[in-house]
PDB file of C-alpha atoms and ligand atoms in Angstrom:
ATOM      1  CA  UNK A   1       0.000   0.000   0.000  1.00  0.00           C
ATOM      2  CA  UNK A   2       0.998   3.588  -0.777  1.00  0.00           C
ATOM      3  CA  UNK A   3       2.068   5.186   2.213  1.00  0.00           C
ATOM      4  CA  UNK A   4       0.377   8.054   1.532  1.00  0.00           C
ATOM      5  CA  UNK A   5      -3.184   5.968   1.553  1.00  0.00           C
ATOM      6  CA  UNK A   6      -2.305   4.422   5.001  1.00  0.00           C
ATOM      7  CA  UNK A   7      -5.055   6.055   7.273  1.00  0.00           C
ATOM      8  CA  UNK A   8      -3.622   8.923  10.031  1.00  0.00           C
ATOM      9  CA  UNK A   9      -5.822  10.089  13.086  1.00  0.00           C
ATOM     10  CA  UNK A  10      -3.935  13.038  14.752  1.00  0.00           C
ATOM     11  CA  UNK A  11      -4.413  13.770  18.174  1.00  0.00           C
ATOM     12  CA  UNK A  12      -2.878  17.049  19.075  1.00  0.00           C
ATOM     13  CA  UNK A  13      -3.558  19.294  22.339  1.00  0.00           C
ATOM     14  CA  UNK A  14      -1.840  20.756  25.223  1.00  0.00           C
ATOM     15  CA  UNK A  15      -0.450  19.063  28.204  1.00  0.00           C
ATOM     16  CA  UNK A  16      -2.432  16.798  29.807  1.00  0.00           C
ATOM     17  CA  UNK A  17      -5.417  17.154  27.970  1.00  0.00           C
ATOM     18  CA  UNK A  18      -5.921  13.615  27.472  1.00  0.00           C
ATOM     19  CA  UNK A  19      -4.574  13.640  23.765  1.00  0.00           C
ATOM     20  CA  UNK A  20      -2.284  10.029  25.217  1.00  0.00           C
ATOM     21  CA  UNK A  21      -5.760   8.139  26.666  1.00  0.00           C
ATOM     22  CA  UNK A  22      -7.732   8.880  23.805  1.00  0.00           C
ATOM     23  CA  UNK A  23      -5.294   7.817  20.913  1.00  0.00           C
ATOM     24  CA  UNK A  24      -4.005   4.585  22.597  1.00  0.00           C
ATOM     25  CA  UNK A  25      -7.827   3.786  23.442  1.00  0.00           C
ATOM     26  CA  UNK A  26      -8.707   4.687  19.682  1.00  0.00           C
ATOM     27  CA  UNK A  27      -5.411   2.647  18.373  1.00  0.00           C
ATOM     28  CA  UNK A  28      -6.515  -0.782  20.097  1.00  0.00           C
ATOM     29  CA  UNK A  29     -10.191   0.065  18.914  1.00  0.00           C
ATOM     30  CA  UNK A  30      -9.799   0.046  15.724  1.00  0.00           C
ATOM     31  CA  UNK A  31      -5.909  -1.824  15.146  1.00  0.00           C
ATOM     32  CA  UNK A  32      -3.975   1.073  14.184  1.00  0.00           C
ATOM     33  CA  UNK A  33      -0.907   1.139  15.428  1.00  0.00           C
ATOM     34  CA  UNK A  34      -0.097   4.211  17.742  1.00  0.00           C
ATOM     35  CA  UNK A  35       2.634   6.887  18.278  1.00  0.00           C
ATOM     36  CA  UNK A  36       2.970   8.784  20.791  1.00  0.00           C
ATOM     37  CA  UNK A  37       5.390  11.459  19.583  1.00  0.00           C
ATOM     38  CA  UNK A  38       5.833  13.623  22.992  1.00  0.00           C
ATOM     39  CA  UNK A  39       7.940   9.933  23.874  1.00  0.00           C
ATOM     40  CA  UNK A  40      10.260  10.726  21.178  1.00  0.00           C
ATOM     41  CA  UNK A  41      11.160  14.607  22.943  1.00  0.00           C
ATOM     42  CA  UNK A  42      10.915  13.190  26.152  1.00  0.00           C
ATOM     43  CA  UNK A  43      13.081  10.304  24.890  1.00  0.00           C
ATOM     44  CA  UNK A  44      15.914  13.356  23.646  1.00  0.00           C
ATOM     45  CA  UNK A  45      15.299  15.021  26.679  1.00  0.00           C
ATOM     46  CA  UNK A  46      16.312  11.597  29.062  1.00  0.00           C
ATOM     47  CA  UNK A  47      19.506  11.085  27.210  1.00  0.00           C
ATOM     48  CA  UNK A  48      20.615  15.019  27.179  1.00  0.00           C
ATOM     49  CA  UNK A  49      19.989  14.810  30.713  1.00  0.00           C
ATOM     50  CA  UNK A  50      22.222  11.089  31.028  1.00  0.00           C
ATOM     51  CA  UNK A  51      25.257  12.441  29.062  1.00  0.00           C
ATOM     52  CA  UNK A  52      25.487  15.993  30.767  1.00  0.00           C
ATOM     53  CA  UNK A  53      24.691  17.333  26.851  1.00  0.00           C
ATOM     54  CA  UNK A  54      24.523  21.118  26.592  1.00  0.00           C
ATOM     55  CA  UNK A  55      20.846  21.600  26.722  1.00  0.00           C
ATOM     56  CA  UNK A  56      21.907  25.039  24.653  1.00  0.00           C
ATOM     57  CA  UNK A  57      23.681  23.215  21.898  1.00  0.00           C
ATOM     58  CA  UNK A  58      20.958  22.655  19.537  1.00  0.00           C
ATOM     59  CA  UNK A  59      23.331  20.262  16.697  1.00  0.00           C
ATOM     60  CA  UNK A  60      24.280  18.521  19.546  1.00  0.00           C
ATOM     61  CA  UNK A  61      20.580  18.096  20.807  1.00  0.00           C
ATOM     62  CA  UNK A  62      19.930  16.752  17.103  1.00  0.00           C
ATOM     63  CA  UNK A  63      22.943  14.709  17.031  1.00  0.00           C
ATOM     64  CA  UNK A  64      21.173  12.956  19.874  1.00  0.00           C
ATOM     65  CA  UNK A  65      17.855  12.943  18.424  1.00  0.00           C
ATOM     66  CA  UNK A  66      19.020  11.660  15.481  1.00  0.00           C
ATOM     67  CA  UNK A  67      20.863   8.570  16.943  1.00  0.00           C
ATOM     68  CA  UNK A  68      18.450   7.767  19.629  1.00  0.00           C
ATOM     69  CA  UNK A  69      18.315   3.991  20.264  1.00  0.00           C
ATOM     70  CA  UNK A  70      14.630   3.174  20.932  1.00  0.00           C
ATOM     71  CA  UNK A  71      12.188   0.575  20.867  1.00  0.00           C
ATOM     72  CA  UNK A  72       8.706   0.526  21.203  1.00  0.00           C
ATOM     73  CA  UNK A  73       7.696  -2.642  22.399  1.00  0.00           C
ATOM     74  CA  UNK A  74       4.476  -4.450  24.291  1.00  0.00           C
ATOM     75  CA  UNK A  75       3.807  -0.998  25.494  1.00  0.00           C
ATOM     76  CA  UNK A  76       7.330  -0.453  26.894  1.00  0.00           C
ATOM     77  CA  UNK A  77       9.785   1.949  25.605  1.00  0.00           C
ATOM     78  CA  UNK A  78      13.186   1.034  25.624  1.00  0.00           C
ATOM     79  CA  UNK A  79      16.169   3.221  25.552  1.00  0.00           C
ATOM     80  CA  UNK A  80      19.690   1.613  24.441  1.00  0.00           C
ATOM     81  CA  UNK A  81      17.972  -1.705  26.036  1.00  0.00           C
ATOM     82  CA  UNK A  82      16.796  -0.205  29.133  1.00  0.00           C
ATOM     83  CA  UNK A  83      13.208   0.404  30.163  1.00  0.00           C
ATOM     84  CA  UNK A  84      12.516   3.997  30.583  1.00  0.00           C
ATOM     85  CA  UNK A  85       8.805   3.858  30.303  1.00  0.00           C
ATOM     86  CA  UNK A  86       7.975   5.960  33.604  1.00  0.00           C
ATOM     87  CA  UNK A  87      11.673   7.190  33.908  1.00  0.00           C
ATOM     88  CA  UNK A  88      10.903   9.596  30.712  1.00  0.00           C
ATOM     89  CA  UNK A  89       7.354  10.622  32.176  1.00  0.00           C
ATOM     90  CA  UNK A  90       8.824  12.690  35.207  1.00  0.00           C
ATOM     91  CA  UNK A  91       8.006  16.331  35.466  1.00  0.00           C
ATOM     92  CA  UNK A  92      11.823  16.970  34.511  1.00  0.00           C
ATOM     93  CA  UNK A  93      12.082  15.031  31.055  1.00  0.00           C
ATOM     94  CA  UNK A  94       8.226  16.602  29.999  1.00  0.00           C
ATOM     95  CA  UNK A  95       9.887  20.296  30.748  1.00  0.00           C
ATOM     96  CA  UNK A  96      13.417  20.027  29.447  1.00  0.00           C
ATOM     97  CA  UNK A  97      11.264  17.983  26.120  1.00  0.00           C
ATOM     98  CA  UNK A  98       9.181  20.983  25.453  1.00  0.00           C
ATOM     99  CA  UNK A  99      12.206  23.419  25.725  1.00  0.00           C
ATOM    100  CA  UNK A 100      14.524  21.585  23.628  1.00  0.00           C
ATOM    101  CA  UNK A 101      11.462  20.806  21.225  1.00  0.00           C
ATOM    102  CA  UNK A 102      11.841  24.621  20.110  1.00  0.00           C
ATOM    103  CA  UNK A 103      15.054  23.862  18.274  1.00  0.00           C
ATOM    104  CA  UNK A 104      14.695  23.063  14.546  1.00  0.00           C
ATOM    105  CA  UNK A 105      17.403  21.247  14.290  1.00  0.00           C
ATOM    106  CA  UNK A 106      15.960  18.742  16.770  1.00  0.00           C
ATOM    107  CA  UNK A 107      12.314  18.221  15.496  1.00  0.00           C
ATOM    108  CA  UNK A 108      13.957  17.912  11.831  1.00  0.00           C
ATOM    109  CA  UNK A 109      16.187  14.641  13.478  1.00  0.00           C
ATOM    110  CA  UNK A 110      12.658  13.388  14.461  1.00  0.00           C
ATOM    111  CA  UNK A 111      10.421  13.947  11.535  1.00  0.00           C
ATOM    112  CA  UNK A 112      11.327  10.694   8.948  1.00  0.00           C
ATOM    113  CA  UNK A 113      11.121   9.010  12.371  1.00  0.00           C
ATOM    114  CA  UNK A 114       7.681   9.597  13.115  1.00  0.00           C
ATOM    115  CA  UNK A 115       6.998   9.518   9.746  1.00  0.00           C
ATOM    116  CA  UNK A 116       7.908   5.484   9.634  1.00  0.00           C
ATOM    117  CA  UNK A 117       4.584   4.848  11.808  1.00  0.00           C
ATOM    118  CA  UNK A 118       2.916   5.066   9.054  1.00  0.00           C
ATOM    119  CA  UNK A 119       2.301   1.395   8.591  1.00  0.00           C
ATOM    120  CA  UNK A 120      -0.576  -0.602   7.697  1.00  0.00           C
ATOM    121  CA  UNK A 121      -3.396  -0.695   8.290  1.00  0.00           C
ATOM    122  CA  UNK A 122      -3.697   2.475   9.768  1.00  0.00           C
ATOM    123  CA  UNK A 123      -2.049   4.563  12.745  1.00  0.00           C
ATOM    124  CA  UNK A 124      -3.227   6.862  15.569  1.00  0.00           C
ATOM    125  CA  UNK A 125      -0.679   9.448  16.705  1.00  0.00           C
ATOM    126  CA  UNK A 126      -0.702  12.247  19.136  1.00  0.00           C
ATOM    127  CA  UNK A 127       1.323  15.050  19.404  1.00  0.00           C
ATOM    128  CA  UNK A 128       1.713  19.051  19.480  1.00  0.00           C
ATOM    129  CA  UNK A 129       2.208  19.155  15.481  1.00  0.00           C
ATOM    130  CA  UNK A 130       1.213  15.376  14.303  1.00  0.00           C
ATOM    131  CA  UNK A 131      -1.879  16.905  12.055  1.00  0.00           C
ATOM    132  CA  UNK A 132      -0.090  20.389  10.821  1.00  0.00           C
ATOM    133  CA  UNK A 133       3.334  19.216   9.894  1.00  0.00           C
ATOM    134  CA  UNK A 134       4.210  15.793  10.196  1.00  0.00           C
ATOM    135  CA  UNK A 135       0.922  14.363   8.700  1.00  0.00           C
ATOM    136  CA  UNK A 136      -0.490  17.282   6.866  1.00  0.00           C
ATOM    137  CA  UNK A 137      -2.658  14.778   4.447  1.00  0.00           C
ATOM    138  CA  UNK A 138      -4.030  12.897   7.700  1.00  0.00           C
ATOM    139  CA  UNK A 139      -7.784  11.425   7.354  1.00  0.00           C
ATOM    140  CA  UNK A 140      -8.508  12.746  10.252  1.00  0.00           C
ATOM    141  CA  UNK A 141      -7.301  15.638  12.773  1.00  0.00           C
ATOM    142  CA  UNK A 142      -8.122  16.364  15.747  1.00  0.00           C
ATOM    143  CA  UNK A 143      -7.155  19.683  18.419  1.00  0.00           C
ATOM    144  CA  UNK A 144      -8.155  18.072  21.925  1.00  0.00           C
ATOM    145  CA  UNK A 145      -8.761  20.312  24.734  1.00  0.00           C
ATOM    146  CA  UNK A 146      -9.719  21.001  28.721  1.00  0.00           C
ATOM    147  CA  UNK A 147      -9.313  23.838  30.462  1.00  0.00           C
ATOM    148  CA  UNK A 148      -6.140  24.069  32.505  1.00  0.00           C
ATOM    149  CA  UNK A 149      -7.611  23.693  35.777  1.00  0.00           C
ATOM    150  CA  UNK A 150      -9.448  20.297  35.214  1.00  0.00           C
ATOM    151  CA  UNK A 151      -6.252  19.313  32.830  1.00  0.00           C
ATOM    152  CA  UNK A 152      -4.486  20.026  36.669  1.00  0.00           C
ATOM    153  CA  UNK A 153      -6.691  17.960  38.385  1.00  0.00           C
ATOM    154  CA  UNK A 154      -6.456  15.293  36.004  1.00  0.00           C
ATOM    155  CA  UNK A 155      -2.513  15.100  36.184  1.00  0.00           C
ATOM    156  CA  UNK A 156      -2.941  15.636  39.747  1.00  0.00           C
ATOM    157  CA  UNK A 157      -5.097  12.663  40.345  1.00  0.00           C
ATOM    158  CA  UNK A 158      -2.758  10.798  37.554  1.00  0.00           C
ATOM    159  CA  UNK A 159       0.253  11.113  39.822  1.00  0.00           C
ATOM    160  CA  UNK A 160      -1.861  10.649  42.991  1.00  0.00           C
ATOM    161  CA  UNK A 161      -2.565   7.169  41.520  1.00  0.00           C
ATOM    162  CA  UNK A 162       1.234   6.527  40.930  1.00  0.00           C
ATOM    163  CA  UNK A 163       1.815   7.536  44.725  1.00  0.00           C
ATOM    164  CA  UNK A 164       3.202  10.766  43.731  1.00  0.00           C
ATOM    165  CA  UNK A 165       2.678  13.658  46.130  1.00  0.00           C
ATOM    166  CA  UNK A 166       2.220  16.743  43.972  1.00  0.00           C
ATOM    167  CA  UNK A 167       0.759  20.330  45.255  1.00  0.00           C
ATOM    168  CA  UNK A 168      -1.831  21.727  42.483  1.00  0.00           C
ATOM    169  CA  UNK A 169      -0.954  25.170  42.720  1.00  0.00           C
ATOM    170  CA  UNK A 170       2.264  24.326  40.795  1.00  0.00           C
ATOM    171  CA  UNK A 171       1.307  21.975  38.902  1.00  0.00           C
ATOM    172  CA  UNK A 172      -1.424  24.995  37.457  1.00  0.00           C
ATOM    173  CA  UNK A 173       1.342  27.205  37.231  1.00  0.00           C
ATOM    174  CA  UNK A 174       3.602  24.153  34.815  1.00  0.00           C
ATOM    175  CA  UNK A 175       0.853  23.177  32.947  1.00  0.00           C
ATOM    176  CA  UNK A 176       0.199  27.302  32.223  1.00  0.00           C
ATOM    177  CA  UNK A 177       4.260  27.763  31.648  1.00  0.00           C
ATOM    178  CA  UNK A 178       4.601  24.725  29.210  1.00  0.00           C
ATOM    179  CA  UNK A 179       1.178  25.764  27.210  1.00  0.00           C
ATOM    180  CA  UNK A 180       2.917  28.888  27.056  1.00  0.00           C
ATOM    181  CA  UNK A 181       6.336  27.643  25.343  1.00  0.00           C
ATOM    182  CA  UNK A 182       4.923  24.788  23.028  1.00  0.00           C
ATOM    183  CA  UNK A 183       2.096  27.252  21.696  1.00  0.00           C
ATOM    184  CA  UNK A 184       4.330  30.439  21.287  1.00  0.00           C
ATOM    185  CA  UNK A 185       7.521  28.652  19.657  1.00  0.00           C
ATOM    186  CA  UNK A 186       8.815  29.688  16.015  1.00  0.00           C
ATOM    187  CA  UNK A 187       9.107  26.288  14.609  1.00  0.00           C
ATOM    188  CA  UNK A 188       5.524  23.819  14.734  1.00  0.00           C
ATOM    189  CA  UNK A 189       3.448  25.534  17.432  1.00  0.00           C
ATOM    190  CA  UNK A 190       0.859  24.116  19.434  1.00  0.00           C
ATOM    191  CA  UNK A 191      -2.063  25.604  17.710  1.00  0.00           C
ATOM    192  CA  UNK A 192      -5.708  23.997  15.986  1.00  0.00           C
ATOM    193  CA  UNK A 193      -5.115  24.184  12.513  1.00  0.00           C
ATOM    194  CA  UNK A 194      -7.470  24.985  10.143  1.00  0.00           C
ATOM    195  CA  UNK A 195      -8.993  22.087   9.267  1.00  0.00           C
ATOM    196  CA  UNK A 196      -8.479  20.372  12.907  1.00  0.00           C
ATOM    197  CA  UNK A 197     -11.686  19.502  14.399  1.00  0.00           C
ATOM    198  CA  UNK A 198     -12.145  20.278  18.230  1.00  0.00           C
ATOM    199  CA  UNK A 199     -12.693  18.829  21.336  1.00  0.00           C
ATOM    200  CA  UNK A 200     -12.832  19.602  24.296  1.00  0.00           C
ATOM    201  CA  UNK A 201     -12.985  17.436  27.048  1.00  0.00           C
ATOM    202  CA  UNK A 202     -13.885  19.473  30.221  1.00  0.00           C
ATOM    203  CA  UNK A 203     -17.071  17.757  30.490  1.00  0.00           C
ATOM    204  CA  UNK A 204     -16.343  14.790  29.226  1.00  0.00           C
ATOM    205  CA  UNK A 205     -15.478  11.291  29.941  1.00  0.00           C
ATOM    206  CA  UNK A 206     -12.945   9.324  28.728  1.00  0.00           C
ATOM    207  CA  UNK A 207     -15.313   6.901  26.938  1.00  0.00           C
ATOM    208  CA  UNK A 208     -17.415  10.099  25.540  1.00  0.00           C
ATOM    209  CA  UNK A 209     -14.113  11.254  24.462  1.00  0.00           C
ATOM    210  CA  UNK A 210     -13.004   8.006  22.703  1.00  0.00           C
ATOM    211  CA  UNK A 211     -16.604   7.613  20.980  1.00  0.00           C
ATOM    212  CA  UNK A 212     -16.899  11.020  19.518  1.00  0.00           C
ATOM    213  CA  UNK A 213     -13.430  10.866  17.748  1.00  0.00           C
ATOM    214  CA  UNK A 214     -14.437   7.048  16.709  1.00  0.00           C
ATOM    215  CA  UNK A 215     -18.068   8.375  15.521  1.00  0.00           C
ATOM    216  CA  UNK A 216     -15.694  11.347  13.342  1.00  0.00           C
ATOM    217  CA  UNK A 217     -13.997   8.651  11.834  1.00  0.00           C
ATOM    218  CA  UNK A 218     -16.208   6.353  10.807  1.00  0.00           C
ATOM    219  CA  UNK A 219     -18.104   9.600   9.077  1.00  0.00           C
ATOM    220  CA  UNK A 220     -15.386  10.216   7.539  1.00  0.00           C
ATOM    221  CA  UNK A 221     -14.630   6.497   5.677  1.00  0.00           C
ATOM    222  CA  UNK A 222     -18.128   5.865   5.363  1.00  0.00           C
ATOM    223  CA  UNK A 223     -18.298   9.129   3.152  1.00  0.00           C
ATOM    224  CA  UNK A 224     -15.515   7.816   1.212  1.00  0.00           C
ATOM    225  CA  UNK A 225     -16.886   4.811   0.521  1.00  0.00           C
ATOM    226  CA  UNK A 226     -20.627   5.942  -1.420  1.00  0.00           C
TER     227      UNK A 226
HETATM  228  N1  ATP B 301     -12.049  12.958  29.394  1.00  0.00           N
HETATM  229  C1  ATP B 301     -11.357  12.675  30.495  1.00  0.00           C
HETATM  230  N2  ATP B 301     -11.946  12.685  31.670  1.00  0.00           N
HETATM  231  C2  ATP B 301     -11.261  12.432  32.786  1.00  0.00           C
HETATM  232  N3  ATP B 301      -9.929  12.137  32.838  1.00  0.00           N
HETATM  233  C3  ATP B 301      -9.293  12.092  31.693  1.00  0.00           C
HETATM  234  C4  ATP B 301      -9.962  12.353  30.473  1.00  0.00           C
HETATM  235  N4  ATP B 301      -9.041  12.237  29.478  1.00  0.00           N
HETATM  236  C5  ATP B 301      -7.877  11.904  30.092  1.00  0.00           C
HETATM  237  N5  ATP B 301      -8.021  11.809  31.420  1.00  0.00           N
HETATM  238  C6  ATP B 301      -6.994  11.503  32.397  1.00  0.00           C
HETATM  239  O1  ATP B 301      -6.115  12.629  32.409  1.00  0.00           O
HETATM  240  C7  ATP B 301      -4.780  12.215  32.667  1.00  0.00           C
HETATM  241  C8  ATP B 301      -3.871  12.813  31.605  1.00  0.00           C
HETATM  242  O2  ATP B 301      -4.125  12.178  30.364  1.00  0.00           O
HETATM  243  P1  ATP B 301      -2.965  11.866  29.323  1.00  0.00           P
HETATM  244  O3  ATP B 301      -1.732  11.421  29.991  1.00  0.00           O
HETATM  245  O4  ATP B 301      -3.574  10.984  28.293  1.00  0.00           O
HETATM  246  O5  ATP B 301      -2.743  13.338  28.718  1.00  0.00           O
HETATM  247  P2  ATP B 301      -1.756  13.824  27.599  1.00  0.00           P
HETATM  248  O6  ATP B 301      -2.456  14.932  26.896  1.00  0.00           O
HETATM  249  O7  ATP B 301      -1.292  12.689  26.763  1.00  0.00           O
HETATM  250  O8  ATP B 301      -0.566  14.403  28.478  1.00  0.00           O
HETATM  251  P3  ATP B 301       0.943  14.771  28.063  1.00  0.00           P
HETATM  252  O9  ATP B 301       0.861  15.724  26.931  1.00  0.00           O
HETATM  253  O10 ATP B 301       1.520  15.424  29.255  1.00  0.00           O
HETATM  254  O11 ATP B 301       1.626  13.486  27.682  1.00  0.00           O
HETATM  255  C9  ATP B 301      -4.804  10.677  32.682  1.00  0.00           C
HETATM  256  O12 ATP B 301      -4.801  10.237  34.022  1.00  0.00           O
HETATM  257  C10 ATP B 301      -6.117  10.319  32.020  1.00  0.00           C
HETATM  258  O13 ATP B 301      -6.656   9.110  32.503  1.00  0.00           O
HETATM  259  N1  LIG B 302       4.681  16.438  18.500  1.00  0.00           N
HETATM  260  C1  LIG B 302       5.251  16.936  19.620  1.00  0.00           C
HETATM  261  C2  LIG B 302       5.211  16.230  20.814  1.00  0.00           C
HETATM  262  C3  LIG B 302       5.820  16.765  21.924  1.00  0.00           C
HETATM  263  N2  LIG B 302       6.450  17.949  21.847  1.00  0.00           N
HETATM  264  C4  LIG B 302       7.179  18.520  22.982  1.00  0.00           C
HETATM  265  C5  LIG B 302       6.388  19.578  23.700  1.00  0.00           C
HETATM  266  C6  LIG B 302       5.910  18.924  24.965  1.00  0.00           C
HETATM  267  O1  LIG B 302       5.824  19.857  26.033  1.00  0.00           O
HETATM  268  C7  LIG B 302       6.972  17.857  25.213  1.00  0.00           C
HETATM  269  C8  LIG B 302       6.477  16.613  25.920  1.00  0.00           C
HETATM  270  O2  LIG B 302       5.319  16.127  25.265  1.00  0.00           O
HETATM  271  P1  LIG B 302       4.184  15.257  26.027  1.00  0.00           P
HETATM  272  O3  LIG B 302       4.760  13.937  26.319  1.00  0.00           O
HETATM  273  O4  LIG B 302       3.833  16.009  27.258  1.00  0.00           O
HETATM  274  O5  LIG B 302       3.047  15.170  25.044  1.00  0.00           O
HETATM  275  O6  LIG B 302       7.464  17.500  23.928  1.00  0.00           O
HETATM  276  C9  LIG B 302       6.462  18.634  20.656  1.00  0.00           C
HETATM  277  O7  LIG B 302       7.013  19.745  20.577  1.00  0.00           O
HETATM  278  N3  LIG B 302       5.877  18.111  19.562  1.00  0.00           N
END
C-alpha cells in the first residue's frame, strides 16, 4: 500500500489534555498502530539529561535525536535496552522535552522518524504538530482540549494514583508555563489548525471522548466509501 493511503488520526492538544488516553484507546479500537510522539522529545530530553549534553547546543541536541536507540515494544519503551517507560514521564524530562522541542534542528532529526509509523493498516498518533506538519494529508485531525484547571486535576489525580505527592498550585502554574512555550515557539506551534476539528474534554469522559473521535472517523470512511 501507498504510504500516503495508510489512514492517520492526529491527536494534538496541550499538556495533559488527554490527547495520550484517547489515541491509545482509539489505536486498540480500531488496530492502528499508535505513536505517541511527545515519547520521542521526552526520549531526547532523558539522554541530554544522562550524558550531561549542553541543553543550549541545539546540533548537539539533534545529534542525539538523530541517533536515539529506541524501541517501542508491548507498550514499553526502551532506551539503548533499558526500560525507561515511567523514567521519561517525570516532570523533569516533559519540561526540558518541550524546551529543547523549540530547536529546529531537533524536530527535523525526528520527523522521517515519526513519519515510519505510518504502517498498515492504519495509525493513531498524538502530538503538538502530528496533524499540521508531520501528517499534513491525515484522514482525520483532531485539536483536543480542557481547560487548565481540570487538565491540573487530572494530572494531579494521575500522579496521585502513581503515589506521587504533587501540590496543584504548581502543577497549574507548569501546565500554564509549558502551554505557554509549546504554543508560542517559532518552529511547529501548538495551535488547531485549520482544518483540525475540536474537542474539548472538560465535560467529558474518557469513553465520551473516545466515541466522539471514533463516531468522526467512521463519518469520515463511510463518506468515502458511497
Ligand atoms: N475525558 C477525560 N476525563 C477524565 N480524565 C481524563 C480524560 N481524558 C484523560 N483523562 C486523564 O487525564 C490524565 C492525563 O491524560 P494523558 O496522559 O492521556 O494526557 P496527555 O495529553 O497525553 O498528556 P501529556 O501531553 O503530558 O503526555 C490521565 O490520568 C487520564 O486518565
Ligand atoms: N509532536 C510533539 C510532541 C511533543 N512535543 C514537545 C512539547 C511537549 O511539552 C513535550 C512533551 O510532550 P508530552 O509527552 O507532554 O506530550 O514535547 C512537541 O514539541 N511536539
Amino acid at each position: 500500500m501507498k504510504t500516503e493511503k495508510i489512514p492517520v488520526i492526529t491527536i494534538d492538544g496541550p499538556s495533559a489534555s488527554g490527547k495520550g488516553t484517547i489515541a491509545q484507546l482509539v489505536a486498540r479500537k480500531i488496530k492502528f498502530h499508535y505513536l505517541d510522539s511527545g515519547a520521542l522529545y521526552r526520549l531526547v530530553a532523558l539522554k541530554t539529561l544522562q550524558s550531561h549534553a549542553d541543553i543550549h547546543d541545539a546540533d548537539q541536541l539533534a545529534q542525539i535525536a538523530k541517533h536515539l536507540d529506541i524501541v517501542f515494544k508491548n507498550e514499553q519503551i526502551y532506551l539503548e535496552g533499558a526500560i525507561v517507560t515511567e523514567d521519561i514521564r517525570a516532570e523533569q524530562c516533559g519540561l526540558l522535552a518541550s524546551q529543547l522541542a523549540a530547536y529546529p534542528q531537533v524536530r527535523a532529526a525526528l520527523t522521517e522518524r515519526q513519519r515510519a509509523f505510518r504502517q498498515p493498516p492504519g495509525l493513531v498518533t498524538d502530538g503538538r504538530d502530528m496533524g499540521s506538519v508531520i501528517f499534513p494529508d491525515a484522514t482525520l485531525k483532531i485539536f483536543l482540549t480542557a481547560s487548565a484547571e481540570i487538565r491540573t486535576h487530572r494530572r494531579y489525580n494521575q500522579l496521585k494514583e502513581k503515589g506521587i505527592s504533587a501540590n496543584m498550585a504548581d502543577l497549574l502554574h507548569d501546565i500554564k508555563k509549558r502551554d505557554e512555550r509549546d504554543s508560542n515557539r517559532s518552529i511547529a506551534p501548538l495551535g488547531q489548525s485549520a482544518d483540525a476539528r475540536l474537542l474539548d474534554t472538560s465535560a467529558l469522559t474518557i469513553s465520551q471522548a473516545q466515541d466522539t473521535v471514533l463516531s468522526w472517523y467512521n463519518e469520515i470512511v463511510h463518506k468515502a466509501s458511497v
